[in-house]
PDB file of N, CA and C in Angstrom:
ATOM      1  N   MET A  26     -11.442 -33.792   6.228  1.00  0.00           N
ATOM      2  CA  MET A  26     -10.958 -33.162   5.021  1.00  0.00           C
ATOM      3  C   MET A  26      -9.683 -33.874   4.720  1.00  0.00           C
ATOM      4  N   SER A  27      -9.550 -34.352   3.444  1.00  0.00           N
ATOM      5  CA  SER A  27      -8.256 -34.709   3.004  1.00  0.00           C
ATOM      6  C   SER A  27      -7.690 -34.111   1.832  1.00  0.00           C
ATOM      7  N   ILE A  28      -6.518 -33.947   1.708  1.00  0.00           N
ATOM      8  CA  ILE A  28      -5.824 -33.259   0.623  1.00  0.00           C
ATOM      9  C   ILE A  28      -5.392 -34.160  -0.292  1.00  0.00           C
ATOM     10  N   ASP A  29      -5.649 -34.000  -1.629  1.00  0.00           N
ATOM     11  CA  ASP A  29      -5.443 -34.885  -2.689  1.00  0.00           C
ATOM     12  C   ASP A  29      -4.316 -34.222  -3.548  1.00  0.00           C
ATOM     13  N   LEU A  30      -3.872 -34.899  -4.420  1.00  0.00           N
ATOM     14  CA  LEU A  30      -2.590 -34.566  -5.218  1.00  0.00           C
ATOM     15  C   LEU A  30      -2.982 -33.247  -6.171  1.00  0.00           C
ATOM     16  N   LYS A  31      -4.307 -33.192  -6.526  1.00  0.00           N
ATOM     17  CA  LYS A  31      -4.717 -32.245  -7.506  1.00  0.00           C
ATOM     18  C   LYS A  31      -4.723 -30.886  -6.505  1.00  0.00           C
ATOM     19  N   THR A  32      -5.305 -30.941  -5.527  1.00  0.00           N
ATOM     20  CA  THR A  32      -5.326 -29.798  -4.489  1.00  0.00           C
ATOM     21  C   THR A  32      -4.008 -29.202  -4.565  1.00  0.00           C
ATOM     22  N   LEU A  33      -3.001 -30.064  -4.209  1.00  0.00           N
ATOM     23  CA  LEU A  33      -1.699 -29.604  -3.703  1.00  0.00           C
ATOM     24  C   LEU A  33      -0.983 -28.877  -5.148  1.00  0.00           C
ATOM     25  N   GLN A  34      -1.297 -29.646  -6.261  1.00  0.00           N
ATOM     26  CA  GLN A  34      -0.795 -28.864  -7.635  1.00  0.00           C
ATOM     27  C   GLN A  34      -1.299 -27.842  -7.878  1.00  0.00           C
ATOM     28  N   ASP A  35      -2.637 -27.676  -7.672  1.00  0.00           N
ATOM     29  CA  ASP A  35      -3.235 -26.302  -7.946  1.00  0.00           C
ATOM     30  C   ASP A  35      -2.734 -25.137  -7.118  1.00  0.00           C
ATOM     31  N   GLU A  36      -2.482 -25.476  -5.792  1.00  0.00           N
ATOM     32  CA  GLU A  36      -1.958 -24.553  -4.825  1.00  0.00           C
ATOM     33  C   GLU A  36      -0.413 -24.216  -5.149  1.00  0.00           C
ATOM     34  N   LYS A  37       0.385 -25.037  -5.569  1.00  0.00           N
ATOM     35  CA  LYS A  37       1.662 -24.933  -6.031  1.00  0.00           C
ATOM     36  C   LYS A  37       1.486 -23.896  -7.204  1.00  0.00           C
ATOM     37  N   ILE A  38       0.668 -24.253  -8.283  1.00  0.00           N
ATOM     38  CA  ILE A  38       0.487 -23.173  -9.461  1.00  0.00           C
ATOM     39  C   ILE A  38       0.233 -21.870  -8.957  1.00  0.00           C
ATOM     40  N   ARG A  39      -0.680 -21.790  -7.973  1.00  0.00           N
ATOM     41  CA  ARG A  39      -1.138 -20.473  -7.374  1.00  0.00           C
ATOM     42  C   ARG A  39       0.107 -19.724  -6.740  1.00  0.00           C
ATOM     43  N   LEU A  40       0.714 -20.478  -6.083  1.00  0.00           N
ATOM     44  CA  LEU A  40       1.828 -19.870  -5.247  1.00  0.00           C
ATOM     45  C   LEU A  40       3.067 -19.558  -6.161  1.00  0.00           C
ATOM     46  N   ARG A  41       3.296 -20.259  -7.258  1.00  0.00           N
ATOM     47  CA  ARG A  41       4.115 -19.961  -8.334  1.00  0.00           C
ATOM     48  C   ARG A  41       3.825 -18.669  -8.967  1.00  0.00           C
ATOM     49  N   LYS A  42       2.599 -18.416  -9.421  1.00  0.00           N
ATOM     50  CA  LYS A  42       2.179 -17.296  -9.996  1.00  0.00           C
ATOM     51  C   LYS A  42       2.367 -16.050  -9.159  1.00  0.00           C
ATOM     52  N   ASP A  43       1.997 -16.275  -7.833  1.00  0.00           N
ATOM     53  CA  ASP A  43       1.988 -15.142  -6.989  1.00  0.00           C
ATOM     54  C   ASP A  43       3.742 -14.783  -6.730  1.00  0.00           C
ATOM     55  N   PHE A  44       4.587 -15.839  -6.845  1.00  0.00           N
ATOM     56  CA  PHE A  44       5.892 -15.468  -6.609  1.00  0.00           C
ATOM     57  C   PHE A  44       6.477 -14.921  -7.912  1.00  0.00           C
ATOM     58  N   ASP A  45       6.016 -15.236  -9.088  1.00  0.00           N
ATOM     59  CA  ASP A  45       6.523 -14.634 -10.121  1.00  0.00           C
ATOM     60  C   ASP A  45       6.044 -13.212 -10.413  1.00  0.00           C
ATOM     61  N   GLU A  46       4.902 -12.787  -9.897  1.00  0.00           N
ATOM     62  CA  GLU A  46       4.212 -11.450 -10.092  1.00  0.00           C
ATOM     63  C   GLU A  46       5.072 -10.705  -9.059  1.00  0.00           C
ATOM     64  N   LEU A  47       5.421 -11.173  -7.923  1.00  0.00           N
ATOM     65  CA  LEU A  47       6.289 -10.334  -7.022  1.00  0.00           C
ATOM     66  C   LEU A  47       7.579  -9.978  -7.420  1.00  0.00           C
ATOM     67  N   SER A  48       8.125 -11.126  -7.990  1.00  0.00           N
ATOM     68  CA  SER A  48       9.543 -11.074  -8.485  1.00  0.00           C
ATOM     69  C   SER A  48       9.547  -9.889  -9.698  1.00  0.00           C
ATOM     70  N   THR A  49       8.455  -9.872 -10.567  1.00  0.00           N
ATOM     71  CA  THR A  49       8.537  -8.942 -11.782  1.00  0.00           C
ATOM     72  C   THR A  49       8.251  -7.428 -11.038  1.00  0.00           C
ATOM     73  N   LYS A  50       7.523  -7.339 -10.067  1.00  0.00           N
ATOM     74  CA  LYS A  50       7.307  -5.941  -9.362  1.00  0.00           C
ATOM     75  C   LYS A  50       8.562  -5.605  -8.811  1.00  0.00           C
ATOM     76  N   ILE A  51       9.399  -6.282  -8.070  1.00  0.00           N
ATOM     77  CA  ILE A  51      10.559  -5.943  -7.665  1.00  0.00           C
ATOM     78  C   ILE A  51      11.712  -5.456  -8.523  1.00  0.00           C
ATOM     79  N   ILE A  52      11.702  -6.244  -9.775  1.00  0.00           N
ATOM     80  CA  ILE A  52      12.429  -6.019 -10.732  1.00  0.00           C
ATOM     81  C   ILE A  52      12.169  -4.481 -11.218  1.00  0.00           C
ATOM     82  N   THR A  53      10.840  -4.208 -11.525  1.00  0.00           N
ATOM     83  CA  THR A  53      10.345  -2.794 -11.991  1.00  0.00           C
ATOM     84  C   THR A  53      10.662  -1.807 -10.871  1.00  0.00           C
ATOM     85  N   PHE A  54      10.563  -2.070  -9.738  1.00  0.00           N
ATOM     86  CA  PHE A  54      10.819  -1.088  -8.729  1.00  0.00           C
ATOM     87  C   PHE A  54      12.189  -0.834  -8.719  1.00  0.00           C
ATOM     88  N   ASP A  55      13.188  -1.706  -8.817  1.00  0.00           N
ATOM     89  CA  ASP A  55      14.641  -1.629  -8.868  1.00  0.00           C
ATOM     90  C   ASP A  55      14.853  -0.711  -9.914  1.00  0.00           C
ATOM     91  N   LYS A  56      14.416  -0.828 -11.149  1.00  0.00           N
ATOM     92  CA  LYS A  56      14.779  -0.031 -12.337  1.00  0.00           C
ATOM     93  C   LYS A  56      14.291   1.447 -12.008  1.00  0.00           C
ATOM     94  N   GLU A  57      13.060   1.552 -11.351  1.00  0.00           N
ATOM     95  CA  GLU A  57      12.487   2.783 -11.079  1.00  0.00           C
ATOM     96  C   GLU A  57      13.463   3.620 -10.103  1.00  0.00           C
ATOM     97  N   ILE A  58      13.962   2.840  -9.152  1.00  0.00           N
ATOM     98  CA  ILE A  58      14.864   3.499  -8.040  1.00  0.00           C
ATOM     99  C   ILE A  58      16.204   3.894  -8.710  1.00  0.00           C
ATOM    100  N   VAL A  59      16.612   3.143  -9.594  1.00  0.00           N
ATOM    101  CA  VAL A  59      17.926   3.511 -10.406  1.00  0.00           C
ATOM    102  C   VAL A  59      17.755   4.878 -11.152  1.00  0.00           C
ATOM    103  N   SER A  60      16.477   4.990 -11.629  1.00  0.00           N
ATOM    104  CA  SER A  60      16.148   5.969 -12.510  1.00  0.00           C
ATOM    105  C   SER A  60      16.059   7.287 -11.707  1.00  0.00           C
ATOM    106  N   MET A  61      15.422   7.073 -10.422  1.00  0.00           N
ATOM    107  CA  MET A  61      15.182   8.306  -9.453  1.00  0.00           C
ATOM    108  C   MET A  61      16.519   8.734  -8.964  1.00  0.00           C
ATOM    109  N   LYS A  62      17.583   7.791  -8.663  1.00  0.00           N
ATOM    110  CA  LYS A  62      18.749   8.243  -8.299  1.00  0.00           C
ATOM    111  C   LYS A  62      19.651   8.775  -9.318  1.00  0.00           C
ATOM    112  N   ASN A  63      19.462   8.450 -10.489  1.00  0.00           N
ATOM    113  CA  ASN A  63      20.017   9.253 -11.584  1.00  0.00           C
ATOM    114  C   ASN A  63      19.585  10.617 -11.814  1.00  0.00           C
ATOM    115  N   ASN A  64      18.173  10.670 -11.491  1.00  0.00           N
ATOM    116  CA  ASN A  64      17.588  12.321 -11.648  1.00  0.00           C
ATOM    117  C   ASN A  64      18.221  12.974 -10.297  1.00  0.00           C
ATOM    118  N   LEU A  65      18.312  12.410  -9.181  1.00  0.00           N
ATOM    119  CA  LEU A  65      18.852  13.026  -8.058  1.00  0.00           C
ATOM    120  C   LEU A  65      20.313  13.501  -8.165  1.00  0.00           C
ATOM    121  N   ASN A  66      21.023  12.612  -8.867  1.00  0.00           N
ATOM    122  CA  ASN A  66      22.482  13.028  -9.115  1.00  0.00           C
ATOM    123  C   ASN A  66      22.496  14.271 -10.088  1.00  0.00           C
ATOM    124  N   ALA A  67      21.531  14.225 -10.924  1.00  0.00           N
ATOM    125  CA  ALA A  67      21.615  15.324 -12.136  1.00  0.00           C
ATOM    126  C   ALA A  67      21.031  16.667 -11.477  1.00  0.00           C
ATOM    127  N   LEU A  68      20.055  16.434 -10.592  1.00  0.00           N
ATOM    128  CA  LEU A  68      19.653  17.933  -9.874  1.00  0.00           C
ATOM    129  C   LEU A  68      20.487  18.204  -8.905  1.00  0.00           C
ATOM    130  N   HIS A  69      21.512  17.350  -8.334  1.00  0.00           N
ATOM    131  CA  HIS A  69      22.687  17.710  -7.417  1.00  0.00           C
ATOM    132  C   HIS A  69      23.578  18.390  -8.326  1.00  0.00           C
ATOM    133  N   GLY A  70      23.998  17.775  -9.458  1.00  0.00           N
ATOM    134  CA  GLY A  70      24.929  18.468 -10.171  1.00  0.00           C
ATOM    135  C   GLY A  70      24.640  19.917 -10.712  1.00  0.00           C
ATOM    136  N   ALA A  71      23.227  20.205 -10.997  1.00  0.00           N
ATOM    137  CA  ALA A  71      22.636  21.371 -11.451  1.00  0.00           C
ATOM    138  C   ALA A  71      22.855  22.369 -10.167  1.00  0.00           C
ATOM    139  N   ILE A  72      22.534  21.909  -8.972  1.00  0.00           N
ATOM    140  CA  ILE A  72      22.747  22.815  -7.711  1.00  0.00           C
ATOM    141  C   ILE A  72      24.047  23.240  -7.656  1.00  0.00           C
ATOM    142  N   GLN A  73      25.088  22.288  -7.644  1.00  0.00           N
ATOM    143  CA  GLN A  73      26.423  22.654  -7.619  1.00  0.00           C
ATOM    144  C   GLN A  73      26.834  23.626  -8.851  1.00  0.00           C
ATOM    145  N   GLN A  74      26.379  23.446 -10.017  1.00  0.00           N
ATOM    146  CA  GLN A  74      26.708  24.334 -11.198  1.00  0.00           C
ATOM    147  C   GLN A  74      26.118  25.718 -10.686  1.00  0.00           C
ATOM    148  N   THR A  75      24.837  25.769 -10.365  1.00  0.00           N
ATOM    149  CA  THR A  75      24.203  27.083  -9.916  1.00  0.00           C
ATOM    150  C   THR A  75      24.984  27.730  -8.850  1.00  0.00           C
ATOM    151  N   ASP A  76      25.531  26.953  -7.704  1.00  0.00           N
ATOM    152  CA  ASP A  76      26.277  27.614  -6.712  1.00  0.00           C
ATOM    153  C   ASP A  76      27.444  28.198  -7.265  1.00  0.00           C
ATOM    154  N   LYS A  77      27.973  27.447  -8.129  1.00  0.00           N
ATOM    155  CA  LYS A  77      29.489  27.888  -8.780  1.00  0.00           C
ATOM    156  C   LYS A  77      29.156  29.386  -9.462  1.00  0.00           C
ATOM    157  N   LEU A  78      28.145  29.328 -10.314  1.00  0.00           N
ATOM    158  CA  LEU A  78      27.699  30.600 -11.000  1.00  0.00           C
ATOM    159  C   LEU A  78      27.354  31.603 -10.066  1.00  0.00           C
ATOM    160  N   ILE A  79      26.752  31.442  -8.810  1.00  0.00           N
ATOM    161  CA  ILE A  79      26.396  32.399  -7.930  1.00  0.00           C
ATOM    162  C   ILE A  79      27.684  33.039  -7.373  1.00  0.00           C
ATOM    163  N   LYS A  80      28.714  32.233  -7.185  1.00  0.00           N
ATOM    164  CA  LYS A  80      30.055  32.794  -6.475  1.00  0.00           C
ATOM    165  C   LYS A  80      30.608  33.509  -7.675  1.00  0.00           C
ATOM    166  N   LEU A  81      30.598  33.160  -8.855  1.00  0.00           N
ATOM    167  CA  LEU A  81      31.242  33.964  -9.990  1.00  0.00           C
ATOM    168  C   LEU A  81      30.652  35.314  -9.943  1.00  0.00           C
ATOM    169  N   VAL A  82      29.259  35.282  -9.906  1.00  0.00           N
ATOM    170  CA  VAL A  82      28.603  36.554  -9.933  1.00  0.00           C
ATOM    171  C   VAL A  82      29.106  37.445  -8.624  1.00  0.00           C
ATOM    172  N   ASP A  83      29.299  36.883  -7.407  1.00  0.00           N
ATOM    173  CA  ASP A  83      29.473  37.513  -6.284  1.00  0.00           C
ATOM    174  C   ASP A  83      30.689  38.311  -6.445  1.00  0.00           C
ATOM    175  N   VAL A  84      31.683  37.883  -7.241  1.00  0.00           N
ATOM    176  CA  VAL A  84      32.996  38.460  -7.384  1.00  0.00           C
ATOM    177  C   VAL A  84      32.959  39.920  -7.934  1.00  0.00           C
ATOM    178  N   ASP A  85      32.027  39.956  -9.126  1.00  0.00           N
ATOM    179  CA  ASP A  85      31.795  41.146  -9.757  1.00  0.00           C
ATOM    180  C   ASP A  85      30.644  42.001  -9.083  1.00  0.00           C
ATOM    181  N   GLY A  86      30.901  43.102  -8.307  1.00  0.00           N
ATOM    182  CA  GLY A  86      29.826  43.745  -7.710  1.00  0.00           C
ATOM    183  C   GLY A  86      28.828  44.414  -8.392  1.00  0.00           C
ATOM    184  N   ASN A  87      29.064  44.717  -9.881  1.00  0.00           N
ATOM    185  CA  ASN A  87      28.235  45.253 -10.675  1.00  0.00           C
ATOM    186  C   ASN A  87      27.105  44.151 -11.122  1.00  0.00           C
ATOM    187  N   GLU A  88      27.618  42.884 -11.224  1.00  0.00           N
ATOM    188  CA  GLU A  88      26.702  41.770 -11.638  1.00  0.00           C
ATOM    189  C   GLU A  88      25.855  41.342 -10.513  1.00  0.00           C
ATOM    190  N   LYS A  89      26.428  41.504  -9.372  1.00  0.00           N
ATOM    191  CA  LYS A  89      25.673  41.190  -7.973  1.00  0.00           C
ATOM    192  C   LYS A  89      24.474  42.425  -7.817  1.00  0.00           C
ATOM    193  N   GLN A  90      24.858  43.563  -8.132  1.00  0.00           N
ATOM    194  CA  GLN A  90      23.785  44.509  -7.970  1.00  0.00           C
ATOM    195  C   GLN A  90      22.665  44.486  -8.949  1.00  0.00           C
ATOM    196  N   LEU A  91      23.058  44.047 -10.178  1.00  0.00           N
ATOM    197  CA  LEU A  91      21.992  43.915 -11.180  1.00  0.00           C
ATOM    198  C   LEU A  91      21.056  42.785 -10.780  1.00  0.00           C
ATOM    199  N   LEU A  92      21.680  41.553 -10.361  1.00  0.00           N
ATOM    200  CA  LEU A  92      20.960  40.560  -9.846  1.00  0.00           C
ATOM    201  C   LEU A  92      19.881  40.903  -8.744  1.00  0.00           C
ATOM    202  N   ASN A  93      20.474  41.758  -7.757  1.00  0.00           N
ATOM    203  CA  ASN A  93      19.487  42.296  -6.766  1.00  0.00           C
ATOM    204  C   ASN A  93      18.403  43.116  -7.141  1.00  0.00           C
ATOM    205  N   GLU A  94      18.782  44.056  -8.252  1.00  0.00           N
ATOM    206  CA  GLU A  94      17.660  44.781  -8.745  1.00  0.00           C
ATOM    207  C   GLU A  94      16.633  44.027  -9.497  1.00  0.00           C
ATOM    208  N   LYS A  95      17.052  43.042 -10.303  1.00  0.00           N
ATOM    209  CA  LYS A  95      15.990  42.024 -10.945  1.00  0.00           C
ATOM    210  C   LYS A  95      15.195  41.449  -9.944  1.00  0.00           C
ATOM    211  N   GLU A  96      15.718  40.834  -8.874  1.00  0.00           N
ATOM    212  CA  GLU A  96      14.830  40.103  -7.847  1.00  0.00           C
ATOM    213  C   GLU A  96      13.902  41.160  -7.171  1.00  0.00           C
ATOM    214  N   ASN A  97      14.308  42.359  -6.747  1.00  0.00           N
ATOM    215  CA  ASN A  97      13.486  43.236  -6.139  1.00  0.00           C
ATOM    216  C   ASN A  97      12.344  43.903  -7.100  1.00  0.00           C
ATOM    217  N   GLY A  98      12.621  43.713  -8.372  1.00  0.00           N
ATOM    218  CA  GLY A  98      11.526  44.364  -9.222  1.00  0.00           C
ATOM    219  C   GLY A  98      12.143  45.658  -9.829  1.00  0.00           C
TER     220      GLY A  98
END
């Protein structure tokens, strides 16, 4: 079996196509990761804000008691 120039050129085209498709997928996944990290940071900020509000409610015994009553029915 011999390899001719046409076979090599076809193989190069196929390899280039696979390379380009994989590069595009990597770029897409990188963008998705950035978006997920942004969402994660937003959720962390919301948790921090909720913790701060919980501490503020803890300072006032009446508010804490009302919160417990609502949770217990």
